[in-house]
XYZ file of C-alpha atoms in Angstrom:
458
model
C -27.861 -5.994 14.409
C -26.309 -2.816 15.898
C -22.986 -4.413 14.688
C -24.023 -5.489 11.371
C -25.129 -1.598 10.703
C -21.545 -0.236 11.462
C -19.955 -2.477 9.110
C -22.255 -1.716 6.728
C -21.888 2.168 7.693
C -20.050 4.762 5.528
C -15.965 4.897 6.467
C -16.342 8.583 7.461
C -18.847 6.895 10.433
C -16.602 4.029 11.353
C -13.614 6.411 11.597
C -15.912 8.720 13.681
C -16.815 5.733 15.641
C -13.554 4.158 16.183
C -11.702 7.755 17.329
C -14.261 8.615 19.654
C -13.814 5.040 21.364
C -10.256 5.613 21.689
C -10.703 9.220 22.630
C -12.799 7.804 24.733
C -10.707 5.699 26.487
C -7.585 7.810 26.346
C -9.970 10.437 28.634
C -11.407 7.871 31.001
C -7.610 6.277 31.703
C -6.443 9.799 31.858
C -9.572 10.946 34.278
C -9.185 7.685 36.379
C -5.401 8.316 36.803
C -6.027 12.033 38.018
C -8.613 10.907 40.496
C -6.595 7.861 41.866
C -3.553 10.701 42.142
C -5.823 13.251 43.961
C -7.058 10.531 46.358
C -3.471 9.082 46.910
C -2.499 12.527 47.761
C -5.482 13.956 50.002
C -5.077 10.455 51.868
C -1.416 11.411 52.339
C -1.799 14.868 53.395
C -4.572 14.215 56.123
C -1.764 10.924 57.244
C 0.798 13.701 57.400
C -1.832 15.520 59.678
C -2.166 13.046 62.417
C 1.693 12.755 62.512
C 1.646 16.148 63.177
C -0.444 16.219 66.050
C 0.903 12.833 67.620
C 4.160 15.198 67.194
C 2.486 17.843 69.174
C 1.387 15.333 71.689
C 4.928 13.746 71.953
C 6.061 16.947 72.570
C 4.308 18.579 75.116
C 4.181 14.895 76.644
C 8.139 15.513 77.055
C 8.809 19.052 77.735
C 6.472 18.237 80.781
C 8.045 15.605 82.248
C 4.775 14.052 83.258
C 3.388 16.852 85.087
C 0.940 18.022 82.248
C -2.459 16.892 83.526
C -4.344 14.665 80.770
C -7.239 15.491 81.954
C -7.229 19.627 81.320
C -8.767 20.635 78.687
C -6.242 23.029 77.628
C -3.237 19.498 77.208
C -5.740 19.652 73.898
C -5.812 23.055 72.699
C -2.977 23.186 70.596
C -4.747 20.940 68.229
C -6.054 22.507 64.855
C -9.535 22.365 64.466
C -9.678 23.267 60.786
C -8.228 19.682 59.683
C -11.172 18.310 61.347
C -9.132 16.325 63.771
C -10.632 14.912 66.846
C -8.645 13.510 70.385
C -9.660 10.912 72.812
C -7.837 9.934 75.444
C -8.745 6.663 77.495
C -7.730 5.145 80.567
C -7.127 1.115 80.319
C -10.068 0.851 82.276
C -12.378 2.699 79.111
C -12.997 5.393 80.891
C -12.524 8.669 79.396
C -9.996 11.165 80.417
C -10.126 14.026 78.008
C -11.558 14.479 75.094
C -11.790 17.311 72.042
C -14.476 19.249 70.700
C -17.066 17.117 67.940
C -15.126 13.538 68.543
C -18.259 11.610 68.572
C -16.855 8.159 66.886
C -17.691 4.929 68.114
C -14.151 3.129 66.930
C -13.659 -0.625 67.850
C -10.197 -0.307 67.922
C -8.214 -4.106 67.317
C -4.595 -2.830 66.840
C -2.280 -2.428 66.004
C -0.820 0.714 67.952
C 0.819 3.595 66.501
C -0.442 2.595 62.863
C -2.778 4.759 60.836
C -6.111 2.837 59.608
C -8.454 3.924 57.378
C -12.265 3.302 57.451
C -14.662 3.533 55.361
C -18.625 2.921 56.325
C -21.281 4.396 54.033
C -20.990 8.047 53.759
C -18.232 7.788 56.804
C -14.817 8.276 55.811
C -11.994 8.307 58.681
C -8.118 8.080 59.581
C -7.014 7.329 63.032
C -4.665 6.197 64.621
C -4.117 4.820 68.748
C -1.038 5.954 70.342
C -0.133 3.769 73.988
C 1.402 6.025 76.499
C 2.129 5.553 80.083
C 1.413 8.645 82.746
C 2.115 8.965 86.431
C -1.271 9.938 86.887
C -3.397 7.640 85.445
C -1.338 4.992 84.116
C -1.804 3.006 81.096
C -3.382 6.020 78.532
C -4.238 4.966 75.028
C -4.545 8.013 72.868
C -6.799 7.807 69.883
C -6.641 10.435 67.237
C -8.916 10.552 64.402
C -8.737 12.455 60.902
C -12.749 12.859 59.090
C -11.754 12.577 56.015
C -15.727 14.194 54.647
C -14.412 17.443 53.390
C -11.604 15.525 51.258
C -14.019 12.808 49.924
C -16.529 15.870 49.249
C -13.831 17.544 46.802
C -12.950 14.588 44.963
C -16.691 13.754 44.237
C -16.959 17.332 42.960
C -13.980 16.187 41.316
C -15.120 13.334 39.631
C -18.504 14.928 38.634
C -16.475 18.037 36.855
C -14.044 15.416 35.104
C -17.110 13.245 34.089
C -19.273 16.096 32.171
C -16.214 17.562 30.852
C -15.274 13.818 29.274
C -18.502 13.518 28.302
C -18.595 16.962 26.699
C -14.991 15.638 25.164
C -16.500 13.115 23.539
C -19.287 14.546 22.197
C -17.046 17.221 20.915
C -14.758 14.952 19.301
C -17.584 12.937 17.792
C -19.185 16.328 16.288
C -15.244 17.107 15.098
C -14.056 13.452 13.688
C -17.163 13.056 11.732
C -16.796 16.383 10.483
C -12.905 16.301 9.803
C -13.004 12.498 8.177
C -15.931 13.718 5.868
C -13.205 16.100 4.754
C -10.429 14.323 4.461
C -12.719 11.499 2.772
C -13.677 13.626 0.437
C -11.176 13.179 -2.369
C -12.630 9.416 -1.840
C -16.044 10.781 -2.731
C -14.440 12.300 -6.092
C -12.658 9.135 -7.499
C -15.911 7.065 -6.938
C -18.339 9.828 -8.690
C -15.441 9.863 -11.538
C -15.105 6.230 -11.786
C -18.980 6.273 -12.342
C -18.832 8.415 -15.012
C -16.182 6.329 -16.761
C -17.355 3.582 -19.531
C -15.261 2.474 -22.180
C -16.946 4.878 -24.435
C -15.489 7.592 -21.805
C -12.280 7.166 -21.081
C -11.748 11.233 -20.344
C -12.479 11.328 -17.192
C -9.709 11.795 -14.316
C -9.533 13.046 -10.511
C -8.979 16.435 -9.538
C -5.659 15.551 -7.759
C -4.781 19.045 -5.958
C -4.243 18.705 -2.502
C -1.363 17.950 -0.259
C 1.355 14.751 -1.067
C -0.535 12.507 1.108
C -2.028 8.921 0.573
C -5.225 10.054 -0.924
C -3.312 12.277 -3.511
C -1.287 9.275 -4.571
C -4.287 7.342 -4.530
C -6.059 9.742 -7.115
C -2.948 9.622 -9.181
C -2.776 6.238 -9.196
C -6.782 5.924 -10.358
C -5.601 8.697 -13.100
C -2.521 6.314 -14.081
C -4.393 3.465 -14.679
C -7.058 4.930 -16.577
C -4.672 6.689 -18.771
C -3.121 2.927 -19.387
C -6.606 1.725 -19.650
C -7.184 4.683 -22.798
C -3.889 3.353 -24.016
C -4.937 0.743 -24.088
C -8.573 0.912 -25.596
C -6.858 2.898 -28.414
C -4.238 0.002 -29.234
C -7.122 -2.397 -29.276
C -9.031 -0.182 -31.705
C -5.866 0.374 -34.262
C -5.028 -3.111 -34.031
C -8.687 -4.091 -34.752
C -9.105 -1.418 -37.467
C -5.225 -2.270 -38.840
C -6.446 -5.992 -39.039
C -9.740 -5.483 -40.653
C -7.817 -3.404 -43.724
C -5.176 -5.973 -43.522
C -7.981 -8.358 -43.912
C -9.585 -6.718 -46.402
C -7.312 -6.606 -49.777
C -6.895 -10.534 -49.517
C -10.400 -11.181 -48.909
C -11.356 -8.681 -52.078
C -8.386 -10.452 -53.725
C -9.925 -14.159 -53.375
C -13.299 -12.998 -54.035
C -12.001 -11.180 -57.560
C -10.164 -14.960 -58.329
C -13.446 -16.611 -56.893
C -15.592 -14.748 -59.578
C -12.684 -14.957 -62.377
C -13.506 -18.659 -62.174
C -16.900 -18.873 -61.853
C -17.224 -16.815 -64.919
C -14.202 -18.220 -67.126
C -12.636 -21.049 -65.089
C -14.010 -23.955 -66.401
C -13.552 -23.173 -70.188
C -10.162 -21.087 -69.611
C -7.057 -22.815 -68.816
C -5.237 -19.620 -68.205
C -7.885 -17.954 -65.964
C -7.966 -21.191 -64.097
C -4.292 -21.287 -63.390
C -4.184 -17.572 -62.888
C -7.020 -17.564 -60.113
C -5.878 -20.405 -58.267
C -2.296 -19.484 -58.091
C -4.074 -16.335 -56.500
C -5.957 -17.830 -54.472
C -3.319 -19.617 -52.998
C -0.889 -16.512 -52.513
C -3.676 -14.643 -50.986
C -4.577 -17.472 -48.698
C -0.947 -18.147 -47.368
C -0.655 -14.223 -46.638
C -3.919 -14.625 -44.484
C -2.574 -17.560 -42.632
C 1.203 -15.623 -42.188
C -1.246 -12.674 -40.633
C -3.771 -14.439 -38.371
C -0.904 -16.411 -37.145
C 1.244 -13.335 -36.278
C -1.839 -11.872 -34.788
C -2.295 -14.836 -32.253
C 1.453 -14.445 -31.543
C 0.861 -10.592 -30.532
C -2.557 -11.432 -28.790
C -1.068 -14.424 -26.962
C 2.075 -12.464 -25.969
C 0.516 -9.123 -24.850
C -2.344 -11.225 -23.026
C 0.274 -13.107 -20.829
C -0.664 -17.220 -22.096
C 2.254 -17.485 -24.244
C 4.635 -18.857 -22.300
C 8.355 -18.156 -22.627
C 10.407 -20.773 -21.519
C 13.666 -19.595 -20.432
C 16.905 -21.669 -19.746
C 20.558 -21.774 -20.495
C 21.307 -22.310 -24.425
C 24.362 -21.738 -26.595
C 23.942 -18.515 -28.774
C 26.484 -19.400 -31.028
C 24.899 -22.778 -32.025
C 21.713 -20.958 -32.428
C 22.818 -18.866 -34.603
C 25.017 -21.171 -36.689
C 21.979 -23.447 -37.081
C 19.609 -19.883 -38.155
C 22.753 -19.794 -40.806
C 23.069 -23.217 -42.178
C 19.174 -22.981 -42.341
C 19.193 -19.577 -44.004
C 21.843 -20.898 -46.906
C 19.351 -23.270 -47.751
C 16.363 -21.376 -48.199
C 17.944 -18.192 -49.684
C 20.890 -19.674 -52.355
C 20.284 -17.198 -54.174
C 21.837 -14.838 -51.216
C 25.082 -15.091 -49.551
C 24.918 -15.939 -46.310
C 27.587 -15.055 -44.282
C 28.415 -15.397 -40.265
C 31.621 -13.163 -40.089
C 32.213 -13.585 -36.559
C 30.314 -15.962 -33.779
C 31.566 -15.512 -29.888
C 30.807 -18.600 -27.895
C 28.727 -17.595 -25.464
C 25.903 -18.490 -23.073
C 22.561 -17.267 -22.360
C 18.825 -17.396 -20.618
C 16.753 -17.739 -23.709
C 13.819 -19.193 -24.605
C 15.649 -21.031 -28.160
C 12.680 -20.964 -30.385
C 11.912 -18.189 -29.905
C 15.152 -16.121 -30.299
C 15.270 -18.462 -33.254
C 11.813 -16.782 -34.546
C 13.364 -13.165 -33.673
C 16.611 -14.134 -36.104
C 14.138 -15.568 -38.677
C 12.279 -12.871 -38.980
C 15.256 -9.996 -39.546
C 17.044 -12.470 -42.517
C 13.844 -13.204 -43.755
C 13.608 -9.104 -44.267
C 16.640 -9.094 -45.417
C 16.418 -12.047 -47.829
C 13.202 -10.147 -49.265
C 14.674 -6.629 -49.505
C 17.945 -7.328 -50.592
C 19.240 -7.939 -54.242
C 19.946 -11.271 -55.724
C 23.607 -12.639 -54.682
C 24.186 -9.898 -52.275
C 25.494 -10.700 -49.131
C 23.560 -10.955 -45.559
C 25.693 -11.536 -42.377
C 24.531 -12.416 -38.992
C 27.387 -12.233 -36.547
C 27.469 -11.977 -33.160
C 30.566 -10.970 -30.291
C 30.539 -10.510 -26.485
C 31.504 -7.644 -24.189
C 31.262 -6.648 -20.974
C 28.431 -8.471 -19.989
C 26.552 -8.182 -23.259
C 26.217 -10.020 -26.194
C 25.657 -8.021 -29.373
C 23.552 -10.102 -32.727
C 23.873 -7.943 -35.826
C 21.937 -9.021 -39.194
C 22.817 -6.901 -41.966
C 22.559 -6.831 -45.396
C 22.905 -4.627 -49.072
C 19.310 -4.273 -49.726
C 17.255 -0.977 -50.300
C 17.504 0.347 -46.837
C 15.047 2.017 -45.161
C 14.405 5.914 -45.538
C 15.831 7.562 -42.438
C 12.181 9.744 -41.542
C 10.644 6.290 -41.324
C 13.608 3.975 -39.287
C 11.775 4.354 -36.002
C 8.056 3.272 -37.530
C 9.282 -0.197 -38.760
C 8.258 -1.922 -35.617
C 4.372 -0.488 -35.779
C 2.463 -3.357 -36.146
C 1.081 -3.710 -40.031
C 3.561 -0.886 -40.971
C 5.430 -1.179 -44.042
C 7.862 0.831 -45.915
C 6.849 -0.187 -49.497
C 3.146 -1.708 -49.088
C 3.234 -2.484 -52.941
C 6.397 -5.134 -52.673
C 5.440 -6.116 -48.752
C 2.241 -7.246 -50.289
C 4.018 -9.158 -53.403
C 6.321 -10.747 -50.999
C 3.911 -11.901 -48.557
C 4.550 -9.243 -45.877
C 2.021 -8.330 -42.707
C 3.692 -5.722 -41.610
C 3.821 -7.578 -37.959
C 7.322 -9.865 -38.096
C 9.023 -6.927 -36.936
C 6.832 -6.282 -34.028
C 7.317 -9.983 -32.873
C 10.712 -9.403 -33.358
C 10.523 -6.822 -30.838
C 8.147 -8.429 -28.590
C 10.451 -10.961 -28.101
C 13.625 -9.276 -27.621
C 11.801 -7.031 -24.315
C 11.253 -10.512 -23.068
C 14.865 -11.220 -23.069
C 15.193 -7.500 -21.558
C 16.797 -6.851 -24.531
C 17.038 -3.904 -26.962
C 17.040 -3.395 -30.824
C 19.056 -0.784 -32.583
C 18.244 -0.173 -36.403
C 20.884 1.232 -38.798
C 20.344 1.907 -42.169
C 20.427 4.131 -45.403
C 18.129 3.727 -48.325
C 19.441 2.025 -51.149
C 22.741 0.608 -49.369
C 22.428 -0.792 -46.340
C 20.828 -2.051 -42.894
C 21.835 -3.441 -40.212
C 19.992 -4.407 -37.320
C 21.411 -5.320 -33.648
C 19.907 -7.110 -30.839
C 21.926 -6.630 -27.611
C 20.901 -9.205 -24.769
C 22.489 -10.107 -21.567
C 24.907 -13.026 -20.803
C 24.845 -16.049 -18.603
């Protein structure tokens, strides 16, 4: 359960949570290694003691040449009380020979000789160590020194008590100060949530106060603001493209209802009407098919399920077959392909056929009886440049860089008698970015325009 509450807990409290544990253990490894070092050192210093006194005992041993009586009391005087060192010295017998002020341990010594040994009962903490001598005077002497080891074990509980409320304290602190530090720097966290429930698609306005320093929380607010200004973006192309549509919509709709009541009224007794309204009818209806159907191009395209199937094609065929075709359907124009490098590219071929279609198509409509439209197309460095131009009305120079705006037209008057949507173009484009390519428009009204496609080769 306990468990199940912290992952259900707020991220300022599992960061809290998760820093104190490691705080935690940082201090206790830290604490533990202190304590072990103390210890390792106290137990060295009191070792370096008793080989200090065996020194002593060596030496005066020696300088006396045997003479020193073991039994005096003052053979133990030189020994320093303060270190809380006690001497006993035994015959082989067990029967005391000397022995120093407060040693009143009961040591079953088992060897081996000259070694120090450390023991440890309850509350009793000792070093000693058994030296084997051999005197004129009372022959085999076994010399037992021992270290208490009380006021050492007494410091390093004091030790371990200070180090224990001051981790504890530690922790606590850092508890008090995480929680307190990751509310802060959670805080910007806090904002982009409270924003993000303001924001509906009928408020799009909204965006995160992003001042701060460049760190991941900044770039995370930027990134929230980034996407909702694509997300207005895109709101606002979805409500011109609805609201273009619906006027597109509109004028034939009005148009086949006008036709629709021409023949209810005169239709069946007037030839002419009759002819007149279903000819109408008929225009009107094929420019409602052209535009739905260029509408589910867009949709499908800027939606991601049309597919564009890329692979390796000719260009030059392509467009040599978007030539022979265009002679056909235009003999009233001149079509002309001027020059045609043989090249190869990774093109999806119907639809860089649609994208060629749809520029002589503009030009077949905008462009005088008999005058001439080339498509050409030549190779360099890298790129392959298609140019379609033609001697039609051109396009006024203020308006050039509107002509791919979906439903926009230059003349809406002759678009309309021609069957233009206003959308061909922005297919046109549509399909050139997904051949990274680019379009370049060239024109003046009432000579010329010429439009290029640059793409990538093979």
């Amino acid at each position: 359960m306990n468990f199940k509450r912290i992952k259900g807990a707020k991220i300022s409290v599992k960061l809290t949570i998760v820093y104190a544990l490691m705080f935690s253990f940082v201090l206790l490894v830290m604490s533990a290694s202190i304590l072990y070092g103390v210890r390792f050192y106290l137990l060295k210093q009191a070792g370096g003691q008793i080989e200090d006194v065996k020194s002593i005992l060596e030496t005066k041993l020696t300088s006396n040449e045997g003479k020193e009586d073991l039994a005096d009391k003052e053979f133990l005087s030189d020994i320093p009380v303060e270190q809380n060192i006690s001497i006993k010295l035994v015959k082989e017998d067990g029967k005391v020979i000397n022995i120093s002020r407060g040693f009143n341990y009961d040591i079953n010594f088992q060897g081996p000789y000259d070694k120090i040994i450390r023991i440890s009962s309850g509350d009793e903490h000792l070093l000693y160590k058994v030296l084997k001598i051999s005197s004129n005077g009372y022959g085999t002497v076994y010399i037992e020194i021992v270290k208490n080891l009380d006021t050492e074990y007494d410091f390093m509980m004091i030790l371990f008590a200070f180090m224990a409320g001051a981790d504890l304290l530690g922790v606590i602190v850092s508890i008090i100060l995480g929680y307190m530090v990751s509310k802060r720097m959670l805080r910007p966290i806090d904002n982009i949530t409270k924003t993000a429930e303001k924001i509906t698609i009928n408020n799009l306005k909204e965006r995160i106060d992003v001042r701060g320093p460049e760190d991941e929380l900044k770039r995370l607010g930027n990134t929230f603001n980034n996407m909702i200004d694509r997300l207005q973006e895109a709101f606002d192309r979805q409500a011109q493209f609805v609201s273009d549509a619906s006027h597109e919509l509109r004028t034939p709709i009005a148009v086949i209802q006008g036709y629709a009541n021409l023949l209810h009224r005169w239709g069946k007794d007037d030839r002419e009407a009759l002819e007149k309204s279903i000819a109408g009818i008929r225009l009107e209806a094929a420019n409602m098919g052209a535009l739905v159907e260029s509408l589910l191009i867009l949709a499908k395209g800027e939606s991601g399920t049309l597919s564009v199937e890329k692979k390796e094609i000719w260009l030059n065929e392509l467009i040599n077959e978007v030539a022979s075709e265009s002679k056909i359907i235009a003999q009233k124009h001149v079509i002309s392909c001027e020059q045609n490098d043989n090249v190869k590219i990774l093109g999806d071929y119907k639809m860089l056929k649609q994208m060629l279609r749809i520029f002589i198509d503009n030009s077949i409509k905008f462009s005088p009886e008999n005058s001439e439209i080339d498509i050409s197309s030549e190779t360099a460095e890298g790129k392959v440049k298609i140019t379609v131009s033609d001697r039609g009305i051109g396009i006024p120079k203020d308006e050039v860089e509107r002509i791919f705006d979906r439903f926009y037209t230059v003349d809406k008057s002759r678009s309309r008698e021609k069957g233009g949507t206003g959308l061909g173009l922005s297919i046109a484009k549509w399909i050139a970015e997904q051949h990274n390519g680019t379009i370049n428009v060239e024109s003046e009204e009432g000579k010329y325009t010429r439009i290029t496609v640059i793409l990538n080769e093979q």
